[in-house]
Every structure is written in structure tokens, then in C-alpha cells.
Coordinates of C-alpha atoms in Angstrom, one line a residue:
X1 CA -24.7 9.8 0.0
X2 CA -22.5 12.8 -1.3
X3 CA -23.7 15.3 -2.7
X4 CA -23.1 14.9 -7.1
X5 CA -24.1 16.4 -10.0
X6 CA -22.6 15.6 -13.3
X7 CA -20.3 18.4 -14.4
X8 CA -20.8 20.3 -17.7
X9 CA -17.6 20.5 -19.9
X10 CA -16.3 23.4 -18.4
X11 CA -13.4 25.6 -19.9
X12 CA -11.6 26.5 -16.7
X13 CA -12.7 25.8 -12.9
X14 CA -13.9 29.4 -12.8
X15 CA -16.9 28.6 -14.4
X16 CA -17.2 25.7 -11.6
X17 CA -20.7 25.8 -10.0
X18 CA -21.5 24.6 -6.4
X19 CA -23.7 21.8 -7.8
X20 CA -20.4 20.8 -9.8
X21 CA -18.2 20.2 -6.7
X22 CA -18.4 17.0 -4.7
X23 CA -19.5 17.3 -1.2
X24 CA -18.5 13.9 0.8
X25 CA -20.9 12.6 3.1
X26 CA -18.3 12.5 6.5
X27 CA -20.2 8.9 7.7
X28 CA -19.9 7.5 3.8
X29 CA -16.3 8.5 4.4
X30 CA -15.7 6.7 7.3
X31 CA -17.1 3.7 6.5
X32 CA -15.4 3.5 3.1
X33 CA -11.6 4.3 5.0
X34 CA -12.5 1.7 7.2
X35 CA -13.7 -0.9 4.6
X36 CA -10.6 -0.4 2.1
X37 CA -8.2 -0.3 5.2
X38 CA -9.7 -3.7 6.6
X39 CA -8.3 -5.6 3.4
X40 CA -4.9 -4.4 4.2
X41 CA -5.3 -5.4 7.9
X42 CA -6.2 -9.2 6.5
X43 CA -3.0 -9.0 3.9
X44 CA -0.5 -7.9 6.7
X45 CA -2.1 -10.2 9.4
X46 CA -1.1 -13.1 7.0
X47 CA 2.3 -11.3 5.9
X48 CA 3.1 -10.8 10.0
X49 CA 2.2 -14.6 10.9
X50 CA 4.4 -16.0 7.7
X51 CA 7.1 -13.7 8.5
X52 CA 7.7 -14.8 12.7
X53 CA 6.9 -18.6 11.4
X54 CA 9.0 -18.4 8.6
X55 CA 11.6 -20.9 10.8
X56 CA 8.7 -22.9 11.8
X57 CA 7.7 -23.0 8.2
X58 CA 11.5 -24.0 6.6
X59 CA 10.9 -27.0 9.3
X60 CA 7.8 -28.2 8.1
X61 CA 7.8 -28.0 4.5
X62 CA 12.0 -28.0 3.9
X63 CA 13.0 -30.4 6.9
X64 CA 15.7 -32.1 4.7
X65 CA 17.8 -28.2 4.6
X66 CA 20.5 -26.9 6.6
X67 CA 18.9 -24.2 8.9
X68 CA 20.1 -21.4 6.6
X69 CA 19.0 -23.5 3.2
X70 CA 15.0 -23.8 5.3
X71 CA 15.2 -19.9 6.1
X72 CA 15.7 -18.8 2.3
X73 CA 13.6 -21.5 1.1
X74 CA 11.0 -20.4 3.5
X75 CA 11.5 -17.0 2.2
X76 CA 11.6 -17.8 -1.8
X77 CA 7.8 -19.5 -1.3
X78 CA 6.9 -15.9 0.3
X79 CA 8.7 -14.4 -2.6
X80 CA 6.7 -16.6 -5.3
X81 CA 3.3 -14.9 -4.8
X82 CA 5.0 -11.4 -5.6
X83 CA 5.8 -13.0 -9.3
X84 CA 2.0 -13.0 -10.0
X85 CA 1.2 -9.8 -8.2
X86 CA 1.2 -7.8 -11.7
X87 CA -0.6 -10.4 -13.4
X88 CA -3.2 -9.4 -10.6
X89 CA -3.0 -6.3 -11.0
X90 CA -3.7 -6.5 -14.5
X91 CA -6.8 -8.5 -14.6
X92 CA -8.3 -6.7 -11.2
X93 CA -7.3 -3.0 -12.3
X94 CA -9.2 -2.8 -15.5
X95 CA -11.9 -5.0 -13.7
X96 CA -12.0 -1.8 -11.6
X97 CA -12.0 0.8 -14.4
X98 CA -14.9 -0.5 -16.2
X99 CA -16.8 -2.1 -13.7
X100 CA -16.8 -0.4 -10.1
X101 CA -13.7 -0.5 -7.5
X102 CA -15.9 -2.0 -4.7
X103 CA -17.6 -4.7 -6.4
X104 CA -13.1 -6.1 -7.0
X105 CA -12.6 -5.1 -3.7
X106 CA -15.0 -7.5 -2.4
X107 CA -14.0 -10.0 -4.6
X108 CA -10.3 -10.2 -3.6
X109 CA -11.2 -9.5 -0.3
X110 CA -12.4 -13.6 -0.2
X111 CA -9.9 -14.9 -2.9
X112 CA -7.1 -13.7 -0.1
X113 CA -8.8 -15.2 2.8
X114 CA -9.0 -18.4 1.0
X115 CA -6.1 -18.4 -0.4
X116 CA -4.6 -17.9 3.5
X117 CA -7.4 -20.8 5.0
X118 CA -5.9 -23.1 2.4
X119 CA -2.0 -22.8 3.6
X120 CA -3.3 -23.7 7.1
X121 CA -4.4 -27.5 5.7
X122 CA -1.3 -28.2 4.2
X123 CA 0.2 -31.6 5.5
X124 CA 3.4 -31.4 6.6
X125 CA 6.7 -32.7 4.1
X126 CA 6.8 -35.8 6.5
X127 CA 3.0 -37.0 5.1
X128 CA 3.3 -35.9 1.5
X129 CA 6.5 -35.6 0.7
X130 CA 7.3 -33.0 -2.2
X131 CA 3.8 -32.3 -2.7
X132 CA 3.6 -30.1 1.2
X133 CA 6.1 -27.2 -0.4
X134 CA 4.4 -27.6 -3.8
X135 CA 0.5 -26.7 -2.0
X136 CA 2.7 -24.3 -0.3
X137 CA 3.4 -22.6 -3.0
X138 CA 0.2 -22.8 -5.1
X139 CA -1.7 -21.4 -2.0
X140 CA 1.1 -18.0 -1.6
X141 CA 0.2 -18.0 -5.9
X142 CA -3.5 -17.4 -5.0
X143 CA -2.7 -14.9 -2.4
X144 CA -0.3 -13.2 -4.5
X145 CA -2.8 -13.4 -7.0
X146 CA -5.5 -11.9 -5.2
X147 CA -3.7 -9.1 -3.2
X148 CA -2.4 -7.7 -7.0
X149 CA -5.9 -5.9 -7.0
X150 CA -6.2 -5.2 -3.6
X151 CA -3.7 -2.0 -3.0
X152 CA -4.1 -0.6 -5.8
X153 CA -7.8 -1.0 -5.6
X154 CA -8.3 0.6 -1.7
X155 CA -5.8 3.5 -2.1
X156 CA -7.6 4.0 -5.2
X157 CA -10.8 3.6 -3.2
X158 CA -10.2 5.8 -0.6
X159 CA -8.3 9.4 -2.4
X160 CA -11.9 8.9 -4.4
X161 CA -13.7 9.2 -1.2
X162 CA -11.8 12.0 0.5
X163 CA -12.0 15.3 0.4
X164 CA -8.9 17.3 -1.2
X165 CA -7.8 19.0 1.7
X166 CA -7.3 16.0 3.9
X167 CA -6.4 12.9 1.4
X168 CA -3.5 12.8 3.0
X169 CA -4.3 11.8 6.3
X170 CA -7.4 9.9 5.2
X171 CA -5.0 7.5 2.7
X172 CA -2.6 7.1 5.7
X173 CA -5.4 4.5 7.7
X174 CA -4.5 2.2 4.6
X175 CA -1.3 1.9 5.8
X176 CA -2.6 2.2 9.6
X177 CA -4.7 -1.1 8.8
X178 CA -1.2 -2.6 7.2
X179 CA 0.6 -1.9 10.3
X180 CA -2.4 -3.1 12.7
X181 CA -2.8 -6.5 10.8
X182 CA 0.9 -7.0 11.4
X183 CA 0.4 -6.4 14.6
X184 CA -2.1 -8.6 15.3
X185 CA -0.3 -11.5 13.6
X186 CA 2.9 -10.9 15.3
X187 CA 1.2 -10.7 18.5
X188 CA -0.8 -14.1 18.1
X189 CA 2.4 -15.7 17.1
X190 CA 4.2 -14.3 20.1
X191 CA 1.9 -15.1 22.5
X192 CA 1.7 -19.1 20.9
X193 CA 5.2 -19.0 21.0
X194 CA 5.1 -17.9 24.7
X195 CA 2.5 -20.3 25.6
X196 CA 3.3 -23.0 23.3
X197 CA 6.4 -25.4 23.5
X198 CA 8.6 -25.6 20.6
X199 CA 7.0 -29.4 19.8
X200 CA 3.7 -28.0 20.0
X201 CA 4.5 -25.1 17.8
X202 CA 6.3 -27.3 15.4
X203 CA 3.1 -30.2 15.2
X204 CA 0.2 -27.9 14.9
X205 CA 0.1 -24.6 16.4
X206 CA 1.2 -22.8 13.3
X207 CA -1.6 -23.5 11.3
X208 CA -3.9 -22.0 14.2
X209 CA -2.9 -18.5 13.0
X210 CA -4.4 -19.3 9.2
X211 CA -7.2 -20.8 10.2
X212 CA -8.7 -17.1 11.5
X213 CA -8.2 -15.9 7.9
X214 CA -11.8 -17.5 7.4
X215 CA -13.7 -15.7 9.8
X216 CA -11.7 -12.1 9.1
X217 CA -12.4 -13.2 5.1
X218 CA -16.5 -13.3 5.9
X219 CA -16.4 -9.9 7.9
X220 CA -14.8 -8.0 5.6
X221 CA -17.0 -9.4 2.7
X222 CA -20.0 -8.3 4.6
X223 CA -18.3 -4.9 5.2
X224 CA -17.3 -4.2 1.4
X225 CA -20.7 -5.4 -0.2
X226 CA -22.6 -2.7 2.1
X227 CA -20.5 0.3 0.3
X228 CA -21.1 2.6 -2.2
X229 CA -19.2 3.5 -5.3
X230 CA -16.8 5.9 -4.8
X231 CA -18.5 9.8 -6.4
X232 CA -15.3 10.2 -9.2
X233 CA -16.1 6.8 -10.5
X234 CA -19.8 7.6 -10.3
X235 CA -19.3 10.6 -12.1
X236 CA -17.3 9.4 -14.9
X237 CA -19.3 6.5 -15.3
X238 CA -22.2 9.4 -16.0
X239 CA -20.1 11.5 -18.1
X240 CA -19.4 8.0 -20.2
X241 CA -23.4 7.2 -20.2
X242 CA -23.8 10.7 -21.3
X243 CA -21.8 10.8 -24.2
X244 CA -23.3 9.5 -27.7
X245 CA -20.2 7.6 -28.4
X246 CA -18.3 6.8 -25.2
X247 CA -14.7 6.7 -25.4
X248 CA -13.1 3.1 -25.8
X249 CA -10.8 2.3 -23.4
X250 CA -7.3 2.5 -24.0
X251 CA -5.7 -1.1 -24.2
X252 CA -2.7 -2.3 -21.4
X253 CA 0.4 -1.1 -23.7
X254 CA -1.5 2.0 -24.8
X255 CA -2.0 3.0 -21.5
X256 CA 1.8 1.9 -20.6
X257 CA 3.0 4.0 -23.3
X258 CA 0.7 7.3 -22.5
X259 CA 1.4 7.3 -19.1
X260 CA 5.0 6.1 -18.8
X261 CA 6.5 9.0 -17.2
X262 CA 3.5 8.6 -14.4
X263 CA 4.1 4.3 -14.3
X264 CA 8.0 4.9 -13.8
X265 CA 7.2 7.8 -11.0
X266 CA 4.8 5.4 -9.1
X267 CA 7.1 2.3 -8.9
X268 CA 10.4 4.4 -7.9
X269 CA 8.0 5.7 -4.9
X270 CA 6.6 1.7 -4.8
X271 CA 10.5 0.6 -4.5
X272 CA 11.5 3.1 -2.0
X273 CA 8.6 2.1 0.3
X274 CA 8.4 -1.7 0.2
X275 CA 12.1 -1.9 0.2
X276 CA 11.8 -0.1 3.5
X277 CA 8.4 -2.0 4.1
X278 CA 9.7 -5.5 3.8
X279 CA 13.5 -5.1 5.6
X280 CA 11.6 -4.1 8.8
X281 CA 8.2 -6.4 8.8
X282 CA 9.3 -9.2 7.5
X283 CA 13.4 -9.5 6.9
X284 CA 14.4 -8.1 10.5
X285 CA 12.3 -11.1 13.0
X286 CA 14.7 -13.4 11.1
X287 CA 18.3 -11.4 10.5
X288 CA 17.5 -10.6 14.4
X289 CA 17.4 -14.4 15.5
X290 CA 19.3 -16.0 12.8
X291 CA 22.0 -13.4 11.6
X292 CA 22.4 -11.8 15.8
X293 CA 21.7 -14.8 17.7
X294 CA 19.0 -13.2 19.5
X295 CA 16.5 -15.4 21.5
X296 CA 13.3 -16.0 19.1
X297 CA 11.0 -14.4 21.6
X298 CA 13.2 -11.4 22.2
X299 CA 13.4 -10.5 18.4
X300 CA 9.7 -11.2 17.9
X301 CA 9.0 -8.6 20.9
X302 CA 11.1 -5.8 19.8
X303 CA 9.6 -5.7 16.1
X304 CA 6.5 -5.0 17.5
X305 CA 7.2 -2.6 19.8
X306 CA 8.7 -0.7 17.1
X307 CA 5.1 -1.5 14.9
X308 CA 3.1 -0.1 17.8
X309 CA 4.7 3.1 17.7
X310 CA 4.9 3.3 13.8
X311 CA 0.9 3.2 13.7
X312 CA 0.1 7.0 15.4
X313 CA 3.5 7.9 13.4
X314 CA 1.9 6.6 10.4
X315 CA -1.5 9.0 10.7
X316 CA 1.4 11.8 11.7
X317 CA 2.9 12.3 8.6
X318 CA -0.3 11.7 6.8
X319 CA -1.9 14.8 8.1
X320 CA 1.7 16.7 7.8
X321 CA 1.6 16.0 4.0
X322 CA -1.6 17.5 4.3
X323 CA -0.4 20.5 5.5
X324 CA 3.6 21.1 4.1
X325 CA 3.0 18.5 0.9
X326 CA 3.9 14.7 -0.3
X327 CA 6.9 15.9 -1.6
X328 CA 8.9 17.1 2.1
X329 CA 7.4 14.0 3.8
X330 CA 8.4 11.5 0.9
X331 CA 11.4 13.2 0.5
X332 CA 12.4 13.3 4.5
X333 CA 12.4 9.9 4.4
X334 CA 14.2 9.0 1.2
X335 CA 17.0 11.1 2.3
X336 CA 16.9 10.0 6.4
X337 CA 17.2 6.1 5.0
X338 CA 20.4 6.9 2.5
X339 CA 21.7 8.8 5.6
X340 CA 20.8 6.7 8.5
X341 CA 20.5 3.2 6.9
X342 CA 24.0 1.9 8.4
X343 CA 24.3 4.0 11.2
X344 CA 21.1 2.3 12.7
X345 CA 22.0 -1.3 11.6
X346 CA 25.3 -0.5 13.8
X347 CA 23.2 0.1 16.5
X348 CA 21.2 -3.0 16.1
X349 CA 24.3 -5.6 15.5
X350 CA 25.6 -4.1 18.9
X351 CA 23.4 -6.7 20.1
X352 CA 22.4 -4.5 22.8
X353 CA 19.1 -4.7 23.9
X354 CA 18.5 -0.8 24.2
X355 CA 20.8 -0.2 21.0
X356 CA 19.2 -2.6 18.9
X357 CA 15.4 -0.8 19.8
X358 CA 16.9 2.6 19.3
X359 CA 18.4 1.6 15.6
X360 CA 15.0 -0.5 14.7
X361 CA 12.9 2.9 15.5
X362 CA 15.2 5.0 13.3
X363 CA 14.0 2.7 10.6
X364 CA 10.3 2.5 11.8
X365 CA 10.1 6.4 11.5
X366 CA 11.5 7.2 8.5
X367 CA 9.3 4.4 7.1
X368 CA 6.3 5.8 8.7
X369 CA 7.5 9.0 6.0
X370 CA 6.4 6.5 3.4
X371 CA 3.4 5.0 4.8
X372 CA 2.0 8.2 5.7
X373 CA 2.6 10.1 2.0
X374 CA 2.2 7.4 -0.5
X375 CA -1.3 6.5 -0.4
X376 CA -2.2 9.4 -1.1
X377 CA 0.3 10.0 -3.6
X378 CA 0.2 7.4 -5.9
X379 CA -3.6 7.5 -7.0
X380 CA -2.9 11.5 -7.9
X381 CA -0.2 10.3 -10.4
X382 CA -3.5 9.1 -12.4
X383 CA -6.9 10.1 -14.2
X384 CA -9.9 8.4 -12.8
X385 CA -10.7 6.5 -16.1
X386 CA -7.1 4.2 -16.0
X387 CA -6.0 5.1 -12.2
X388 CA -6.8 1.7 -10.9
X389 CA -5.7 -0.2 -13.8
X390 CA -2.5 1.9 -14.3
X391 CA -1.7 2.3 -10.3
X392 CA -2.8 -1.8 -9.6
X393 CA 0.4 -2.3 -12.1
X394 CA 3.0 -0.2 -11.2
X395 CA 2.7 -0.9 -7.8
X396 CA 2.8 -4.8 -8.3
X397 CA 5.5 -4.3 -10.8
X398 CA 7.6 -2.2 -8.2
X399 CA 6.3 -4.7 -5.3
X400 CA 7.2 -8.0 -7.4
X401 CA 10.6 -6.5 -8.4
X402 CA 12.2 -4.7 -5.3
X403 CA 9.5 -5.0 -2.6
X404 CA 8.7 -8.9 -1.8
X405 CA 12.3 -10.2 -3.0
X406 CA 13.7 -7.8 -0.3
X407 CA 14.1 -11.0 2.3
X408 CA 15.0 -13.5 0.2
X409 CA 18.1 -11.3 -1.2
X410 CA 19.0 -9.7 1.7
X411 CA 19.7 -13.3 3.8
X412 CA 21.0 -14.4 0.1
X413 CA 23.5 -11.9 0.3
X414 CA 24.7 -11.8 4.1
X415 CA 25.1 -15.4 3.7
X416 CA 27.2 -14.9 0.4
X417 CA 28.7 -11.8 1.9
X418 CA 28.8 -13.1 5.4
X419 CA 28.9 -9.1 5.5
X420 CA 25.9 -8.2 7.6
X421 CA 25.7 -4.7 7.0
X422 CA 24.1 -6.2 3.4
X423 CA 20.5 -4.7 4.4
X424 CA 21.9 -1.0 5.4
X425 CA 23.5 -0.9 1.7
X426 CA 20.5 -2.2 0.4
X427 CA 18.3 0.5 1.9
X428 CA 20.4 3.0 0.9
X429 CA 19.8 2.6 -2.5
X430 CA 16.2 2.1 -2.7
X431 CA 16.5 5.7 -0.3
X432 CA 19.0 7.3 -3.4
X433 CA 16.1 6.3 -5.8
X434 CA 13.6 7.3 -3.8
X435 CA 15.4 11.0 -3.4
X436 CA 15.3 11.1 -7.5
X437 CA 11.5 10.4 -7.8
X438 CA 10.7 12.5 -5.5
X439 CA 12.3 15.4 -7.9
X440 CA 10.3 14.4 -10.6
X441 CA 6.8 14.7 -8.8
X442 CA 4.8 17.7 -9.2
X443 CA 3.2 18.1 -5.5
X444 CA -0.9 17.3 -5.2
X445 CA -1.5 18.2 -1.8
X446 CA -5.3 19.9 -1.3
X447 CA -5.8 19.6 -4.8
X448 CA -8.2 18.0 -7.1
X449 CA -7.2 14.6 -8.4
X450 CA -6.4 14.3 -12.0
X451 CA -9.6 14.1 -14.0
X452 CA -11.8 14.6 -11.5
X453 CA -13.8 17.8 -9.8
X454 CA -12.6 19.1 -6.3
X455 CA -14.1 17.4 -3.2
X456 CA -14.8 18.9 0.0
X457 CA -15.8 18.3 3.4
X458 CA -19.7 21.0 3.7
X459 CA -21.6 22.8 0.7
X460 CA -20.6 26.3 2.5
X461 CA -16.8 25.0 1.8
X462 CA -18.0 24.4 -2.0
X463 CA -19.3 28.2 -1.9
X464 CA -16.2 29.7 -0.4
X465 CA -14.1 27.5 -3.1
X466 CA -15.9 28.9 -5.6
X467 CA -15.7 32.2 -4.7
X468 CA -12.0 31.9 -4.3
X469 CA -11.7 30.1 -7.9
X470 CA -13.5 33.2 -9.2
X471 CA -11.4 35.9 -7.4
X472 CA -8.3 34.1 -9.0
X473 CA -10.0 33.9 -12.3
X474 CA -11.0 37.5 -12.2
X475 CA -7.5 39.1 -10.5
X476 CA -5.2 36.9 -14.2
X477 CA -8.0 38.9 -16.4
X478 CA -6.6 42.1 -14.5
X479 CA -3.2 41.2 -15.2
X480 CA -4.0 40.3 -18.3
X481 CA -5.7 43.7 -18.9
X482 CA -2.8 45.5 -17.6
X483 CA -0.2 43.3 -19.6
X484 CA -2.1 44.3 -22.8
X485 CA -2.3 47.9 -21.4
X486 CA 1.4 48.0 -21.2
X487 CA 2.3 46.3 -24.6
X488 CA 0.0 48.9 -26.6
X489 CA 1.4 51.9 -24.9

């Protein structure tokens, strides 16, 4: 367990004590990276499996559209469950303010698997009729539903775990666990597809790739029940206990209007990400067989070769923002995607087999800037008291908005458009106002997070961080002195 004493009300950190500093237990640490990241595995697995069988999926549910009509209808059910994202986020996040982050985190851990397990029953249009796309939809609603608390609630989870000095690479495995559980969905689709006729496919082998959201549901249940509450919540649930009256909570618009600055800083950093998240995962299998005419294996295969090498990429930049800061990394990226966004989708619609790779890693690393710097960002933009709550909104907000529509109006507008460069333009902007967020962020590397005492890895690191808090302390009362010195003389 770490190592936690309440801390007194302190005037400055100079007066810090080693008992007030939180010392993380290194296995507790592990296991709670681990935990939190294995939820995004589960959401990603499902997003990778609806995204390659989102042709398969236009078929079954939509058999009466033109192919083009089945892809965007396909698409706009996968866009639905965004639209309740922030009302999951705002009935998970103060869940998770008042009573416990893990304790939600188990609970939409299940909710999601269910929701997932459910889409897998669905009879086809051809046995229900209207009612197949209807269950289609309610089932994406309960995901959507479900996942609203979940990232908010495991990159809350984890920056209260780490230690301040590495945050950065420890909130990248969140988005190492994203990148795995597409992975692992894109890879069991491929391989049915491979192994699988078309008929087969088309019948019943679709649903196969649901059905494991049971079984994953159950393990990571188990996994998230066994942890501990993370030692900021602990403490301020102390500090609360302690007090004669506690302070009331503040209520949703209070909070919105206190921390707007914070709120519209998260969900520019949200939009910049998912925008960049969602044309590569789950836009690109489909604009690379039904906008390039590229066989359906080919363009499964070279999406997830470009995954592969995003997830050691990914735990890369994490430990880089570690070291130079969020705000390089963050802003690398921001500025690579205004800068590179068309260039590399004029390498991919060269059709090309070595072109196309070469213009879909471009992408994959400057969103790896992203996926790497923002978990650790975001939950630094709040106190510990509203951070789940606040960051569980504004990034479903952002997500709902810009993030999950990115499909649906990118094939919207290249079949409008019939102008498929659509997507580079579209990047470009969410990279423009990712480059102005950026300049409004103050940068939190290897500090403490708002509201909470600093965290570090041994008590002999507490010691030496104390001693350097009160060399600092003591050389501003010399310069003080000597300020004071000079103005009386």
C-alpha cells in the first residue's frame, strides 16, 4: 500500500514533511496501470471489430442501401453511442468524485461488455425487419453509455497512482491498451476474413468477434474489484472526514462555470486527438477499400501494421514528455498533422502499396504525439475533488462532438465532395486547433497534480525532495532579504 499520511494545511510546500509526501508502492502501481488500461483494451477491441466489419454490418442490418448508403449508415449507428457519451460522463464522473474511481471503473467495465455481448445476438434485417438496426442501435447506446465514465475514469485512475516524475509514461499504457485492443480486434477479423468465405462471414462469423466481449467483460471485473483506491482520492476523502463541516460539492454548471477555461483546454486537446484517433482506426479500413479500391484484406493488413508500430511509439513519447514536457510532444504533433496531413494522404491515394504504408505511418506517428502526452495531460488540468467529474465531460463532449462523428463526415463529405483529399483538410484543422491549445497550457511535467501532494517513487526520494523544497524556500528569503536590503539603502 503507499505510503500516506493526511497532510496538515500547510502554507507553502516548504513546510512539507516526508510523512506528507506520497510514496507509491511500485507493485500497487503496476497493477492499477494494468487494470485501468485493460478497459481501454475491451473499448478498442469492440471499436477495431465494428470498424473492419463495418461493410459486413451495412449488409446485415441496411441490406435495402446502395453500398455507399450501408457504409454511412453503418457508420452513423457507430456515431449514435458518442451522442450519450457526455450523458455518461455526467452520471459516472461525479459517481467517481464522491464515491471512489475504482468501484465506477468496475462498474462500466461490465455495462460495456454487455453492452458489446448484446450486438452479437442481434438477428439480422432479413428476420426482424426494422427492429435488427433498431437493437443495433440501442446496444452502441449502452456502450456509448458505459464507455462516457470509462476514460475519464482510468486516466484519472492512473496520474493518481503515479509518481510525478514519470506520469507521463505511466498514462501512456492507457493508450498502449487502446492501441492493443485494436489490435486484437483487427487481427481476429482479419484472420476470419482470411479463413472465412465471404457467405460465411456475411451468415454468422461476425457476431463471433462479440461474443468474446463476455469472457474479456468477467476478467477485467475480477481485475478491477481486487484494486485499491487511488492515495489522492484517499487523501481527500480524509481531509473531507476531517473537517467539521465538509465542503458541499459544487453542482454540474457551477463546476462548468469555475473551471471553464480548464473544460475548453481539455476538449481542444480531446478534438485534436480523436480527430486524429478516429481518421486512422476506424475511417481509413473503409476510405482504403471503398474510396481506393483496395482489396478488403490488403487494407485491413496495412492498418495494422501501422498499429503495431504505433504501440512502442506510443510508450516513446510518453516517457519524452516526461523528460522535455506535454507541451513539445502535444505541440509536435499538432503542428506535424496541419503540415503533413495532405502530403501523406497523397502518398496513400497513389494507390501504391509502399506509398500508401509510408503516408499511413506519417499519420500513425504524429498521433502516437497525442497518445503518448494526453493522458497525462488532461487529469493535471483538474483538482482531485471535480477531476473525474469535470475531465469524464469534457472529454465526452470533445469525443461526441469532433471525435466519433469523424467517419461518418469524412465519407459524407468525399461522397458530397467526391474530393478525396476531404480527410487531409479535415485533419488539418483539428491540428490548427490543437497548435492554439497547446499555447494556452501551462506545462505539468514532474509536478504535483492540482490539489494534491507530490508523489514519488522511494521515501529517500521524499527526503531529497524535501530538502530541495527547503533549499528553494530558504535561497527567495535571501533574495528577499537582499531585495529589502537594497530598497532601504
Amino acid at each position: 500500500m503507499s505510503t500516506r499520511i493526511t497532510p496538515a494545511q500547510h502554507p507553502d510546500k516548504s513546510n512539507l514533511t516526508v510523512d506528507d509526501i506520497t510514496v507509491v508502492d511500485n507493485k500497487l502501481l503496476k497493477r492499477a496501470v494494468g487494470a485501468a488500461a485493460l478497459g481501454n483494451t475491451m473499448e478498442w477491441f469492440d471499436f477495431g471489430v465494428y470498424s473492419y466489419l463495418a461493410v459486413i454490418i451495412g449488409k446485415v442490418f441496411f441490406p435495402d442501401a446502395s453500398n455507399t448508403a450501408q457504409l454511412i449508415a453503418s457508420f452513423g449507428t457507430f456515431a449514435a453511442a458518442f451522442l450519450v457519451r457526455p450523458i455518461g460522463g455526467m452520471v459516472f464522473g461525479p459517481l467517481g468524485d464522491r464515491y471512489g474511481r475504482q468501484k465506477v471503473l468496475a462498474f462500466t467495465m461490465i455495462m460495456m461488455s454487455i453492452g458489446t455481448f448484446c450486438i452479437g445476438l442481434i438477428p439480422d434485417y432479413s428476420k426482424i425487419g426494422i427492429m435488427a438496426p433498431i437493437l443495433l442501435l440501442l446496444a452502441r447506446l449502452v456502450q456509448g453509455f458505459s464507455t462516457g465514465g470509462e476514460y475519464g475514469g482510468a486516466a484519472t485512475f492512473i496520474a493518481e497512482y503515479s509518481t510525478d516524475k514519470r506520469r507521463g509514461f505511466t498514462g501512456s499504457f492507457l493508450e498502449f491498451g487502446t492501441i492493443l485492443g485494436y489490435i486484437l480486434g483487427a487481427a481476429l477479423v482479419t484472420g476470419m476474413t482470411s479463413l472465412l468465405s465471404s457467405e460465411d462471414m456475411l451468415s454468422w462469423g461476425w457476431r463471433i468477434p462479440f461474443f468474446l466481449a463476455a469472457p474479456l467483460g468477467l476478467f477485467g471485473l475480477f481485475v478491477r474489484l481486487k484494486l485499491e483506491e487511488t492515495p489522492a482520492f484517499q487523501k481527500h476523502m480524509e481531509q473531507q472526514e476531517a473537517r467539521e463541516h465538509a465542503k458541499p460539492s459544487l453542482t454540474l454548471w457551477q463546476m462548468l462555470h469555475k473551471y471553464r477555461h480548464q473544460m475548453l483546454k481539455c476538449i481542444g486537446l480531446v478534438l485534436v486527438f480523436n480527430v486524429s484517433n478516429y481518421m486512422l482506426t476506424s475511417y481509413m479500413p473503409s476510405y482504403l477499400t471503398g474510396v481506393l479500391h483496395m482489396s478488403e484484406l490488403t487494407g485491413l493488413l496495412l492498418v495494422m501494421v501501422v498499429m503495431i508500430l504505433m504501440m512502442p511509439l506510443t510508450l516513446l513519447w510518453g516517457h519524452l514528455t516526461d523528460r522535455i514536457g506535454r507541451r513539445p510532444v502535444i505541440g509536435f504533433g499538432a503542428a506535424g498533422l496541419v503540415v503533413l496531413a495532405i502530403p501523406s494522404f497523397m502518398l496513400i491515394g497513389s494507390g501504391d502499396i509502399a506509398l500508401v504504408l509510408a503516408g499511413l505511418v506519417v499519420l500513425g506517428i504524429l498521433h502516437t504525439t497525442f497518445s503518448g502526452g494526453t493522458p497525462s495531460t488532461l487529469p493535471a488540468l483538474f483538482v482531485t475533488d471535480i477531476r473525474y467529474s469535470a475531465l469524464a465531460i469534457g472529454f465526452n463532449v470533445s469525443v461526441s462532438l469532433f471525435g466519433g462523428t469523424t467517419p461518418l463526415v469524412t465519407a459524407w463529405l468525399v461522397d458530397t465532395t467526391q474530393n478525396v483529399m476531404m480527410p487531409a483538410y479535415y485533419m488539418m484543422g483539428a491540428g490548427a486547433i490543437g497548435l492554439i491549445t497547446v499555447y494556452t497550457l501551462r506545462e505539468t511535467a514532474r509536478k504535483p497534480l492540482s490539489g494534491s501532494m507530490p508523489a514519488v517513487a522511494t521515501r529517500a526520494e521524499a527526503h531529497s525532495l524535501i530538502k530541495k523544497l527547503r533549499g528553494q524556500h530558504e535561497r527567495k528569503k535571501a533574495v528577499a532579504r537582499e531585495l529589502a536590503r537594497t530598497a532601504a539603502d
